[in-house]
Each structure stands twice: as structure tokens, then as C-alpha cells.
Short mmCIF file of C-alpha atoms and ligand atoms in Angstrom, two decimals:
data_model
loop_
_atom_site.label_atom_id
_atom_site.label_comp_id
_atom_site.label_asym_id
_atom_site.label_seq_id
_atom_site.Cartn_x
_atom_site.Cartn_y
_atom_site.Cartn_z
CA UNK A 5 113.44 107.21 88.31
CA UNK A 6 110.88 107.00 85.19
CA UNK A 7 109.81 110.18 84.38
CA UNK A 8 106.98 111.75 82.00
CA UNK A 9 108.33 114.57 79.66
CA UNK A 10 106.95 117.96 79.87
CA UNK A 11 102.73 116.66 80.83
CA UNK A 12 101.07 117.68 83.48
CA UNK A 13 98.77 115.69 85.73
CA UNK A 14 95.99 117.58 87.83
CA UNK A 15 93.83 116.11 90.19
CA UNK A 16 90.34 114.61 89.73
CA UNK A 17 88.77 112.31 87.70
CA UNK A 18 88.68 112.89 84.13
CA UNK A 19 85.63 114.58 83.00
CA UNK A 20 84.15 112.02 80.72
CA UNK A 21 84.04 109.18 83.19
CA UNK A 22 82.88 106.33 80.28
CA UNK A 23 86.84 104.91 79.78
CA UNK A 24 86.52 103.95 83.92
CA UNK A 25 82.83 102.69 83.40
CA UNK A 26 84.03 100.52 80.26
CA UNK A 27 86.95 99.08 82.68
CA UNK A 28 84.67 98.29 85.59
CA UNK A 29 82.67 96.48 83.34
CA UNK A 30 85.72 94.62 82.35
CA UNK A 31 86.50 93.43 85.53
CA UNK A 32 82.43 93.05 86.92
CA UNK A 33 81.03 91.52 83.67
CA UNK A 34 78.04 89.81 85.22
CA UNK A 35 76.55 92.71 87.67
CA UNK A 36 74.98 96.30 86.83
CA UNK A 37 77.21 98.85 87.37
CA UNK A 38 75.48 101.64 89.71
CA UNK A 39 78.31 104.14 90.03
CA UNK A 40 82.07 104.45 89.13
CA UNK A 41 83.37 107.89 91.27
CA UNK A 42 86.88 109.39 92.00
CA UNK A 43 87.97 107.39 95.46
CA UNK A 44 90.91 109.12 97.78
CA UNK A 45 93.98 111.39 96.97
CA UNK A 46 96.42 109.61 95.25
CA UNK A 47 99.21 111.55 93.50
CA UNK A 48 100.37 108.83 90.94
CA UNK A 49 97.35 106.94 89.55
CA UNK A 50 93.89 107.35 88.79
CA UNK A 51 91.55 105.22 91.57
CA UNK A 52 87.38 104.98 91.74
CA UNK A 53 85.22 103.12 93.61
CA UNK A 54 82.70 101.06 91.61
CA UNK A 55 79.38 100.44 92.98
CA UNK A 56 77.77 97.65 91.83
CA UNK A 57 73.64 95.95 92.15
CA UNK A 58 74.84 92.98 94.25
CA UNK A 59 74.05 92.10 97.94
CA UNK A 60 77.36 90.46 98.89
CA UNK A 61 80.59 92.45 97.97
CA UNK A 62 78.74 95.74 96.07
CA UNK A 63 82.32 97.42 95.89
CA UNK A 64 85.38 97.21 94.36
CA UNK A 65 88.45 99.38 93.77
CA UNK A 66 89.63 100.14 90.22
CA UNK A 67 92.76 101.87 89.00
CA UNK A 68 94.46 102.89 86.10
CA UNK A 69 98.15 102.62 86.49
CA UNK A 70 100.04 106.28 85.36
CA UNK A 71 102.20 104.71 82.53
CA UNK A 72 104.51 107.33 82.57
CA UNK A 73 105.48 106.50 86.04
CA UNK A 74 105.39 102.82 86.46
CA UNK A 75 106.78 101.85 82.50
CA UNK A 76 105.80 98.10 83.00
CA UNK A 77 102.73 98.59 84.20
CA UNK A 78 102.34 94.72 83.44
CA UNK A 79 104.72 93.93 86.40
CA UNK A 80 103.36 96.07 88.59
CA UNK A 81 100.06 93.75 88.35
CA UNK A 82 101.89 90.83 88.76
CA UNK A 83 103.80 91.81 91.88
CA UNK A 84 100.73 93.17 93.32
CA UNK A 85 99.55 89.17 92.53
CA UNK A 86 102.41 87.93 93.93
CA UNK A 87 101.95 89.97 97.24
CA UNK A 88 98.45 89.59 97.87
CA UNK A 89 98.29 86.12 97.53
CA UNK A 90 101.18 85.00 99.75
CA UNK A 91 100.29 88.01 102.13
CA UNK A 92 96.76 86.64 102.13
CA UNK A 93 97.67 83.64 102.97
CA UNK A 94 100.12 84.38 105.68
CA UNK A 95 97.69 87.04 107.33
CA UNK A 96 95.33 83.94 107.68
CA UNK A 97 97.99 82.16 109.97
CA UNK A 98 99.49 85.02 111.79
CA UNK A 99 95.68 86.43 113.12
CA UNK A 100 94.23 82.69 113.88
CA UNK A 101 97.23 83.19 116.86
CA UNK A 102 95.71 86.40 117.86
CA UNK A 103 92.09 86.18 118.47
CA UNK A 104 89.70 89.21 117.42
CA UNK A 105 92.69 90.66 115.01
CA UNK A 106 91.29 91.47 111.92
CA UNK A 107 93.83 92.05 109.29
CA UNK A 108 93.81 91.15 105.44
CA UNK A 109 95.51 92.59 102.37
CA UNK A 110 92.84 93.16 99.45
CA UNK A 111 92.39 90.24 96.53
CA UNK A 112 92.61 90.80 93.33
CA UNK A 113 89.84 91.10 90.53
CA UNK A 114 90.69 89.10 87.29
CA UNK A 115 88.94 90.82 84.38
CA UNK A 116 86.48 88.83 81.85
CA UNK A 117 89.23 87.07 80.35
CA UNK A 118 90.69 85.93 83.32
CA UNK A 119 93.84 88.00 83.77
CA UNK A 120 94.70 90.67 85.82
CA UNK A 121 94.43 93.53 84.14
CA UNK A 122 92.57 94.99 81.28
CA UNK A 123 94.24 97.37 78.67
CA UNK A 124 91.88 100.34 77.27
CA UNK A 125 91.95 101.19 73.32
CA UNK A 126 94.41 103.83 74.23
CA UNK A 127 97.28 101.77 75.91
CA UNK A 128 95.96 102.39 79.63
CA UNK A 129 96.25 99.44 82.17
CA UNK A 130 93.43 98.88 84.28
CA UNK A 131 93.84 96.66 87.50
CA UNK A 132 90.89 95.49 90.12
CA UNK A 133 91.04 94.92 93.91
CA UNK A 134 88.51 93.82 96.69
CA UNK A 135 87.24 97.39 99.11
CA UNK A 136 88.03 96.29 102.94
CA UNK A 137 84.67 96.81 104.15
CA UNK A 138 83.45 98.32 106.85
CA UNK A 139 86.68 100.06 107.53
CA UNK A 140 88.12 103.78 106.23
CA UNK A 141 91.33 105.66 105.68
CA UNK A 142 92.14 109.27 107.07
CA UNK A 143 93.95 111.78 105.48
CA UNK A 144 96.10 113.11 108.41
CA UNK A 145 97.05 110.86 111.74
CA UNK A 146 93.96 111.27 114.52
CA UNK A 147 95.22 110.88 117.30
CA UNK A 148 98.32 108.19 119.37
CA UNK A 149 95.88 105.37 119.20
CA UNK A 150 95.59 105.98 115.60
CA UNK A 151 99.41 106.10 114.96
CA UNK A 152 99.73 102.81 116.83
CA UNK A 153 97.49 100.99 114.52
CA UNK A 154 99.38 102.54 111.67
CA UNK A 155 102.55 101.26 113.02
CA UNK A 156 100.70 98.06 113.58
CA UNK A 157 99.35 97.82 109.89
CA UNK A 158 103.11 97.98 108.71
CA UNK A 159 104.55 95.50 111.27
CA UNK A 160 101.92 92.88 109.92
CA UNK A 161 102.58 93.99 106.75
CA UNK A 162 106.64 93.37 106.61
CA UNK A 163 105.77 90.39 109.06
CA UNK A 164 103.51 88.80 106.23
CA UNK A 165 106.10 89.69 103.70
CA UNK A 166 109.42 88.84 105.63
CA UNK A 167 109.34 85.08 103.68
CA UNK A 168 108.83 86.56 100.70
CA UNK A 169 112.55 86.60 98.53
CA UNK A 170 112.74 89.87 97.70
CA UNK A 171 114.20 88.69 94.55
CA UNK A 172 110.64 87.08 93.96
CA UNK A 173 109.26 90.88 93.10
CA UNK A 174 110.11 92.91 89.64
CA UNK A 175 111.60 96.45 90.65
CA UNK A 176 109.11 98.53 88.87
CA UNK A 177 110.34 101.72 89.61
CA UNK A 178 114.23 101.65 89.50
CA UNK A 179 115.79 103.99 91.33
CA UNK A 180 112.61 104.60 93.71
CA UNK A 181 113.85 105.76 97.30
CA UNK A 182 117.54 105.16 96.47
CA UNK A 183 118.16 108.76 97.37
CA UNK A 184 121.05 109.20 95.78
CA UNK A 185 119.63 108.66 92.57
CA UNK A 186 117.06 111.01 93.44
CA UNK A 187 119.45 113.76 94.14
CA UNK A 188 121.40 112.95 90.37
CA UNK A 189 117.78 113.40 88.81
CA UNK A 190 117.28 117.07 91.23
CA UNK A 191 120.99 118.07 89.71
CA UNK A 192 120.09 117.21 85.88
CA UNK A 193 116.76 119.54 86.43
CA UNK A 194 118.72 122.27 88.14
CA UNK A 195 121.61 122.29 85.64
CA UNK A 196 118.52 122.70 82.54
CA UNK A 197 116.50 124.96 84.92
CA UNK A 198 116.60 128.42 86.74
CA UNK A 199 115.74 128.03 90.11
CA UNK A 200 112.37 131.12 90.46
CA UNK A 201 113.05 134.00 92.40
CA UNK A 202 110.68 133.12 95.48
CA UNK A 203 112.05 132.65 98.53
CA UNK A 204 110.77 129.37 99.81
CA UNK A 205 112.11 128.03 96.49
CA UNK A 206 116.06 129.20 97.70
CA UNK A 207 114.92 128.71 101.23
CA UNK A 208 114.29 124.64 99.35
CA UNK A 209 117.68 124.69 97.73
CA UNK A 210 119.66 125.38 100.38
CA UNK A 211 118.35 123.16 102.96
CA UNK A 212 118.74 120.37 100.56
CA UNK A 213 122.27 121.31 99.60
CA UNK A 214 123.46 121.51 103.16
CA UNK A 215 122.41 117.78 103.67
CA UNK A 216 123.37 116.09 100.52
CA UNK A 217 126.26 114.12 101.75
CA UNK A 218 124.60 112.63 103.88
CA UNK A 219 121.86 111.70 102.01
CA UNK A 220 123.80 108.08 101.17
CA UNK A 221 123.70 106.83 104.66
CA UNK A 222 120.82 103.84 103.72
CA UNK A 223 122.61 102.75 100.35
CA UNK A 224 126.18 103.12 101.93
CA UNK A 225 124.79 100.83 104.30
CA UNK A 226 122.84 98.41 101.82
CA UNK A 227 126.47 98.14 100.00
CA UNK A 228 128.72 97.22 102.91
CA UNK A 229 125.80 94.64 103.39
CA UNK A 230 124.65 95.93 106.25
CA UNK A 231 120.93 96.15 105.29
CA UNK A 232 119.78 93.49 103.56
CA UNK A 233 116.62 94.42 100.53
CA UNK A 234 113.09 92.76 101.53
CA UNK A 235 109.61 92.63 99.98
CA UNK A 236 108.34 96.26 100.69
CA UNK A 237 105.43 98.38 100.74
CA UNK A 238 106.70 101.59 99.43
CA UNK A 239 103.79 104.06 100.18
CA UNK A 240 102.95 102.86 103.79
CA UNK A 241 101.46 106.23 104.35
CA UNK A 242 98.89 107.29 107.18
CA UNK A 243 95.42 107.29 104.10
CA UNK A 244 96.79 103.88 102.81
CA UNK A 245 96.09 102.09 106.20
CA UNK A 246 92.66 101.23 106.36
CA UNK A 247 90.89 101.78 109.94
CA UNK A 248 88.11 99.28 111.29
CA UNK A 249 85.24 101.79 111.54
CA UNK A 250 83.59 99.23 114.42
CA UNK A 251 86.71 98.32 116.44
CA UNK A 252 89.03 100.95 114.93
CA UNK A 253 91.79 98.84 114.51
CA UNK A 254 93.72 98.52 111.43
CA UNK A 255 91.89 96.49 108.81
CA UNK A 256 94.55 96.53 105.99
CA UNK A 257 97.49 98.09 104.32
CA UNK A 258 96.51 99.43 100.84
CA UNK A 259 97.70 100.81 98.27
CA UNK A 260 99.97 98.04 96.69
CA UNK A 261 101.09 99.67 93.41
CA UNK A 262 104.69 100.44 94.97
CA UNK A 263 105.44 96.80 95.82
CA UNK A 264 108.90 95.87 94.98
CA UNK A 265 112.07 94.44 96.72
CA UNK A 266 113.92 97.61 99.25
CA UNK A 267 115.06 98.49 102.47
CA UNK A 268 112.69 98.08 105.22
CA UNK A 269 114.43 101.36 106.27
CA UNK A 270 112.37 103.43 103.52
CA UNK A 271 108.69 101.79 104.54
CA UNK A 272 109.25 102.66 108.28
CA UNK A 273 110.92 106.36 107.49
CA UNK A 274 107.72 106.99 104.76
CA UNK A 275 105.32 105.36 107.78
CA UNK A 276 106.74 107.98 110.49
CA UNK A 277 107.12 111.14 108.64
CA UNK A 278 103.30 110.29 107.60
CA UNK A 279 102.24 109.21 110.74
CA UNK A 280 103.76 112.02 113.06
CA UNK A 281 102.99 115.07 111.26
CA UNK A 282 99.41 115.61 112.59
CA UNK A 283 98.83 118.40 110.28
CA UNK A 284 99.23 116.11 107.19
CA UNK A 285 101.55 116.32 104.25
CA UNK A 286 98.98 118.89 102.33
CA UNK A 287 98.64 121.69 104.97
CA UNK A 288 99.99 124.97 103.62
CA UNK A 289 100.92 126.15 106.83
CA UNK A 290 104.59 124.54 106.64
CA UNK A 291 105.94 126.76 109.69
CA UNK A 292 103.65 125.16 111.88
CA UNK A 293 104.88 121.34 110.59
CA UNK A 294 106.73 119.63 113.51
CA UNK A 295 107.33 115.84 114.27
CA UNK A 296 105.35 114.36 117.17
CA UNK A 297 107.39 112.65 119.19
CA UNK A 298 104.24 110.82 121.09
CA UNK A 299 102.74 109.78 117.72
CA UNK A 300 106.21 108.31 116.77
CA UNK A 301 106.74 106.27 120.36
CA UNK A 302 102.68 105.09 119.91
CA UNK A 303 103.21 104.00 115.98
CA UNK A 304 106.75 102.10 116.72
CA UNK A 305 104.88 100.50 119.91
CA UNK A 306 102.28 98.89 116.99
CA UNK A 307 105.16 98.30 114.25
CA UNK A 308 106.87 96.67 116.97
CA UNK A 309 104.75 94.07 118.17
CA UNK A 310 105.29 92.37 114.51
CA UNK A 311 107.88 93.48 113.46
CA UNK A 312 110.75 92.72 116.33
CA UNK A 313 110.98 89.28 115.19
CA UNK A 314 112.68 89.75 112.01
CA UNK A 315 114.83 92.71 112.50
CA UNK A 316 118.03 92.97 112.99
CA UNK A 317 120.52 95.29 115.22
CA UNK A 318 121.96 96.70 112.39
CA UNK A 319 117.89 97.47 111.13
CA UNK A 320 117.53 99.08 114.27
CA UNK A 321 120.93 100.89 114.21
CA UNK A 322 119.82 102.82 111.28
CA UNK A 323 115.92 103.38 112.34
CA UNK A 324 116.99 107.29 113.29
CA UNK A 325 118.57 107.93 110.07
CA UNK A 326 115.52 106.24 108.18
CA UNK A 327 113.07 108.57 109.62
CA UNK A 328 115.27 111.42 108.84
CA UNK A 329 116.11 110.30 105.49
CA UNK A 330 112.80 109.77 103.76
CA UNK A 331 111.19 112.85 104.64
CA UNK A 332 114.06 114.70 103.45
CA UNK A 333 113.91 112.51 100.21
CA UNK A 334 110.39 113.21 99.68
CA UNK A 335 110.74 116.91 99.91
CA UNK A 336 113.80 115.94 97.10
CA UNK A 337 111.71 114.77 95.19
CA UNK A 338 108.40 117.60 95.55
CA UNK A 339 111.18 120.37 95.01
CA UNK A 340 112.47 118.50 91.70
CA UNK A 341 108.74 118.29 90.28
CA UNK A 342 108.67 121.78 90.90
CA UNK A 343 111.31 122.86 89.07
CA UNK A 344 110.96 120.37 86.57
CA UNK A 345 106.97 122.02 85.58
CA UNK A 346 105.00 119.27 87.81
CA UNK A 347 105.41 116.35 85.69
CA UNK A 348 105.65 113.83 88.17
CA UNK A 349 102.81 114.42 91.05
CA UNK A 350 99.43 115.41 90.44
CA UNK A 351 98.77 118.97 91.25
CA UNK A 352 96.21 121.30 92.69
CA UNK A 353 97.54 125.04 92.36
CA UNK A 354 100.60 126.43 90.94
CA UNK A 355 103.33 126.04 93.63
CA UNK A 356 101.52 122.94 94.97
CA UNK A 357 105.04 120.81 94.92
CA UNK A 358 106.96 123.12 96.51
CA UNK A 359 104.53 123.73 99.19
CA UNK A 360 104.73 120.09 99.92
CA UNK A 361 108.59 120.30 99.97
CA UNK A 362 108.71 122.80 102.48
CA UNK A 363 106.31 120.79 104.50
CA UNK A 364 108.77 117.86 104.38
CA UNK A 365 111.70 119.89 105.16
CA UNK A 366 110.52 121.73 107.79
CA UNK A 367 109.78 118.06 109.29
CA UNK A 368 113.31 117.21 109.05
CA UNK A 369 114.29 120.19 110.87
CA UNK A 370 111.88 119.42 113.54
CA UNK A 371 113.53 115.46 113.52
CA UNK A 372 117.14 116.87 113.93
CA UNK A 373 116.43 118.99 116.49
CA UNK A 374 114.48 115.82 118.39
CA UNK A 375 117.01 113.39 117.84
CA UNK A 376 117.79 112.04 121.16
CA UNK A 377 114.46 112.53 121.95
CA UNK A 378 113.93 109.92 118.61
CA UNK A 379 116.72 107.91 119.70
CA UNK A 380 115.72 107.47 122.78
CA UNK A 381 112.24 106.18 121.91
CA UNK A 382 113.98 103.81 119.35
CA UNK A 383 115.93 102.28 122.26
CA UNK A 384 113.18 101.99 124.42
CA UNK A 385 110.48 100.45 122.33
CA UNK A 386 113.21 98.36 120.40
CA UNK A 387 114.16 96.49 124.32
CA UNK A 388 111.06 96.65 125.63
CA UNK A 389 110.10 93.29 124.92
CA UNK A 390 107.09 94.66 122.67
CA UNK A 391 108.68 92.65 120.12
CA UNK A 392 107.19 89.47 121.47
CA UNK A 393 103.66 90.76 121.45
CA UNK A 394 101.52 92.10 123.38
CA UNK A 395 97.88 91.82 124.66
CA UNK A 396 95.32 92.48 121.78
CA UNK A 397 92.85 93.71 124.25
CA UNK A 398 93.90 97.17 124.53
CA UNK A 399 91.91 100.14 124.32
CA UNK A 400 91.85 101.60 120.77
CA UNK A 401 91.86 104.65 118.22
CA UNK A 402 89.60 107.61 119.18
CA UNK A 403 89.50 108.39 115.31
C1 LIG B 510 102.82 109.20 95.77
O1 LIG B 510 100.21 108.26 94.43
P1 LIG B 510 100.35 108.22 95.90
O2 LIG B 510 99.77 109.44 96.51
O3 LIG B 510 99.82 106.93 96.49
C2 LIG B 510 104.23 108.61 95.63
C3 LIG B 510 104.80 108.28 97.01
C4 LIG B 510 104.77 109.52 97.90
C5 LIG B 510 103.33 110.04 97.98
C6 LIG B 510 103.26 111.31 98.80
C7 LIG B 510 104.84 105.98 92.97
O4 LIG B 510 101.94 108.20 96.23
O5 LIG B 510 106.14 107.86 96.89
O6 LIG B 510 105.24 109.24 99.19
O7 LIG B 510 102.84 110.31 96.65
N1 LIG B 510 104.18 107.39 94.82
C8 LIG B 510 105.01 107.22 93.76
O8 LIG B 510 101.96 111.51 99.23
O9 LIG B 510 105.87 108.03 93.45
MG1 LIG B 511 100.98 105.14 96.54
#
């Protein structure tokens, strides 16, 4: 994976916020900017929310793509055109067939010259998107109505994509998820690195070492041709689904930076060790972490009322492993950053990357010791028959 050498990147908004005003203008040309402040979490890019003097449409989303992560930044743009367009348009057919659903992917922004991005003085790339009105994300899952319209949000989502050709994307961040590759990358750090003498850092190192082998099981699968790559999400994370705040029903799936071809496998394993860890992925109380098995049921009840009609048995074989896989992956990849001097992720504190490893590796402690629990849910919402659909008059999220 792409890298940046020895910088790090801390949260919040830079404090002279005239580069982001310039950029809004780019893409808003005609209408007074009111504001331009810091919008959501992220951990990768720099997002606001411009405000603009207009009665129709006053907000937009605008980013600046980290260019030390993503090292096309270019591509990423035009997969996220590629996506949003086709997804738009097959959103549009799917909800006509399911009355009061309201679902949509953001649209893209062209900027004053009619592309779709903008590049600042200093090399930055600057993209636009619509804001789903009316609707709002959450930082931690609210509740099992919640986590079923999560599930939901990524079941339209891969439903939308599924006649995409994967090979129709650019792989903007190679090596992302292939967890292999992101245990060579832990190695190299360790081997130029001395591990510091806390204990949750060996407590880290240990846990991961004790699983390694098995960490191939999705790309021993992908090579025997088992799993087949798709258009993918690749961040379909509890604050990137966007919640109705009227009906409180997923609006849309955001967040489209990490589009690119992958397993399926690593979308659903992101969405469920999001989705059932109630006390979010930030919480520095890591004992108390534990996977919900309720939340996980409730958010593969939503994923599969999509999504059953493109998966395979061998998709579903390996559901158990995905889930189990991509939170250990992710708390890979927070221990690495860690070591490495937090070049990667955005930090708060000092020690802010391992405390989210140890939050992801105590979840998949908590999944191993559920796993016929896990399994069992698999098999029972996989033959329910909730992959034909069901009613879209049920009662929804208490957020
Ligand atoms: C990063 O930037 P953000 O917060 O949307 C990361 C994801 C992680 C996530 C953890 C490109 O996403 O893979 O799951 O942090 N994105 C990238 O919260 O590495
Ligand atoms: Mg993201």
C-alpha cells in the first residue's frame, strides 16, 4: 500500500481555511459562498461542507484527496465518476420497484472548467459531490434497526454495482485489503523499528502473530477462483451510511473515495465489524469492545434483501471468515501506523493508532469466541428467503 514518508497528519481543518474557500469557489462559481467548515471524521482526506446563498441545493461536500495515500488522485475522481453515474442510474430502476425507498448515491460537482476536479497552486486535488439532504450519519451503530439499514445501504450498494465490470474501475490503492500485503508492509516496519515497551503494544504483536497464517484465507480463495473481484465500496463503514432523518431509513452510501474493483468479502467484513461494535471504533475502553451478535443478524437481514441475488455459495461460504478477517486487518494496519510514527491515519493523541488496534483486536477475539453463534446467523439469514425481498413497510431505526 502507498505510503507517506515520515509526515504526520492530525485531525482538523487546517487553520487558515482560504485554500478550501478558493476550491469551493472553484466548483460553485456563480453563488456566494456563506461558509466552508470541517464536515465528519475521516482519517484519510480532508472533507467540509460548503454553505452556499441559494434556495435550492445550499450544500455541497468538498474534499481534498490525501496525495500521499491515493498517488493518482486523478483516478480516484474518475472512478468515483464512473460509480456515481451508473449507480445513479441503476438506483433509479431498482427503487421505482419498491415504492417509498429512497436511496441515491451523491452526483458529482464539475468545477468552472467543466472537469471533475480542481488542482490548488500546491499540487492538491480538490473533488465536489451533492450533500443527501435531509438525512445524517452517526458515528457509532444506534441501535438493530439502525444496523439493518446499514446492511441495507450496502446490499443496494453492491446490488447497483453488481453490472459494473470490475475491470471498468482503476485500482487506486494497490494492495488495499489484500491482507497479506498488509502483513509484508507490518514486517518491513518491525524489522526497521523497535517495538515500545508498553504492554498493549506486545499484547498487539502477539495477537497478530498468532493469526498470521491464516490471514490468506480471502486471497487463497480469490486465486483458486473461488471469489470472483467486483466493483466495491471499500469504507462501507457505520458514519458513511447516511440515515433519512424523517423516515430513518438509509438515504445513501457515502464516502466513495475507496471505489475500486475487490472482494465483496472485504465491504461486508469492514460493514460488520463497523456495524456491531456499538461502542464505535474510537472508544478507549477496548476491554469493553465485543461483537453484537443481534446487530450482526439485523444488518445481514438489510444486506440481504439486495444482496442474495448476486451471491454465490462460495460468497457465502467465506462470509464468517470475512467478518473475522477485516477487523483483524484493520487492527494490522492501526498497529503498523503506530510503529511506523502515524504516517498513515490522522491522529488525535499520541498512542491514538494503537488504541484503535486494540479495539479491533479485541473484536476479533469477541468474533472467534461467537463463531457458531456467527455461523449460525449466516445460515439462517442466507436460506431464509430474505434474499427475494421483503416488505418495505417495516417499522424503522430508533436512531
Ligand atoms: C480510513 O478516511 P476514512 O476514515 O474514511 C481508511 C479505511 C478504514 C477507516 C477506519 C483509504 O477511512 O480503510 O477502515 O479509516 N481509508 C483508507 O475508520 O485507508
Ligand atoms: Mg473512507
Amino acid at each position: 500500500m502507498n505510503r507517506g514518508g515520515g509526515m504526520s497528519f492530525h485531525c482538523g481543518m487546517p487553520r487558515d481555511d482560504t485554500l478550501p474557500k478558493l476550491a469551493a469557489g472553484r466548483f460553485s462559481p456563480v453563488h456566494r459562498i456563506v461558509e466552508v467548515r470541517p464536515l465528519g471524521n475521516g482519517h484519510i482526506n480532508d472533507t467540509y461542507l460548503v454553505v452556499r446563498e441559494l434556495e435550492e441545493e445550499p450544500c455541497f461536500v468538498l474534499q481534498r484527496i490525501n496525495g500521499r495515500v491515493f498517488r493518482d488522485p486523478a483516478s480516484v475522481v474518475r472512478n468515483m465518476r464512473r460509480v456515481t453515474d451508473h449507480g445513479r442510474s441503476r438506483l433509479k430502476e431498482l427503487t421505482a420497484a419498491a415504492p417509498g425507498l429512497r436511496f441515491e448515491l451523491p452526483r458529482m460537482l464539475t468545477a468552472a472548467d467543466g472537469r471533475d476536479h480542481w488542482i490548488d497552486g500546491g499540487g492538491g486535488t480538490w473533488r465536489a459531490i451533492s450533500f443527501i439532504e435531509n438525512s445524517r450519519s452517526f458515528d457509532a451503530v444506534q441501535g438493530t434497526e439502525h444496523a439493518r439499514e446499514i446492511g441495507r445501504a450496502l446490499g443496494l450498494f453492491h446490488t447497483a454495482m453488481s453490472d459494473l465490470p470490475a475491470d471498468s474501475l482503476m485500482d487506486t490503492l494497490p494492495g488495499f485489503h489484500i491482507t497479506p500485503k498488509v502483513l509484508c508492509h507490518y514486517d518491513g516496519v518491525l524489522s526497521k523499528t523497535s517495538v515500545p515497551s508498553l504492554p498493549e503494544a506486545a499484547h498487539c504483536c502477539r495477537f497478530l502473530s498468532r493469526r498470521r497464517e491464516w490471514a490468506g484465507v480471502l486471497e487463497d480463495a480469490r486465486a483458486r477462483g473461488r471469489l470472483v473481484p467486483r466493483t466495491i465500496h471499500g469504507d462501507p463503514k457505520v458514519s458513511n451510511v447516511m440515515i433519512d432523518e424523517s423516515t430513518w431509513r438509509a438515504a445513501s452510501l457515502v464516502d466513495l473515495d475507496t471505489v475500486k474493483p475487490g472482494l465483496v468479502h472485504y465491504d461486508i467484513g469492514d460493514c460488520l465489524r463497523s456495524t456491531c461494535n456499538p461502542l464505535g471504533g474510537e472508544t478507549r475502553e477496548w476491554e469493553a469492545v465485543r461483537f453484537d451478535p443481534d446487530l450482526c443478524r439485523a444488518a445481514l437481514e438489510g444486506y440481504f434483501e439486495w444482496a442474495g441475488r448476486f451471491l454465490t455459495p462460495d460468497d457465502i461460504d467465506h462470509l464468517y471468515d470475512a467478518i473475522r478477517l477485516i477487523a483483524f486487518e484493520l487492527g494490522v494496519r492501526f498497529l503498523t501506523d503506530y510503529l511506523e510514527g502515524d504516517v498513515y491515519f490522522k491522529v488525535a493523541y499520541p498512542g491514538h493508532n494503537l488504541a484503535r488496534a486494540l479495539v479491533q483486536f479485541r473484536l476479533v477475539e469477541s468474533i472467534e469466541l461467537q463463531e457458531a453463534v456467527i455461523r449460525k446467523i449466516i445460515g439462517e439469514v442466507t436460506s431464509s428467503g430474505l434474499a427475494r425481498g421483503r416488505s418495505w413497510e417495516t417499522p424503522h431505526v430508533r436512531c
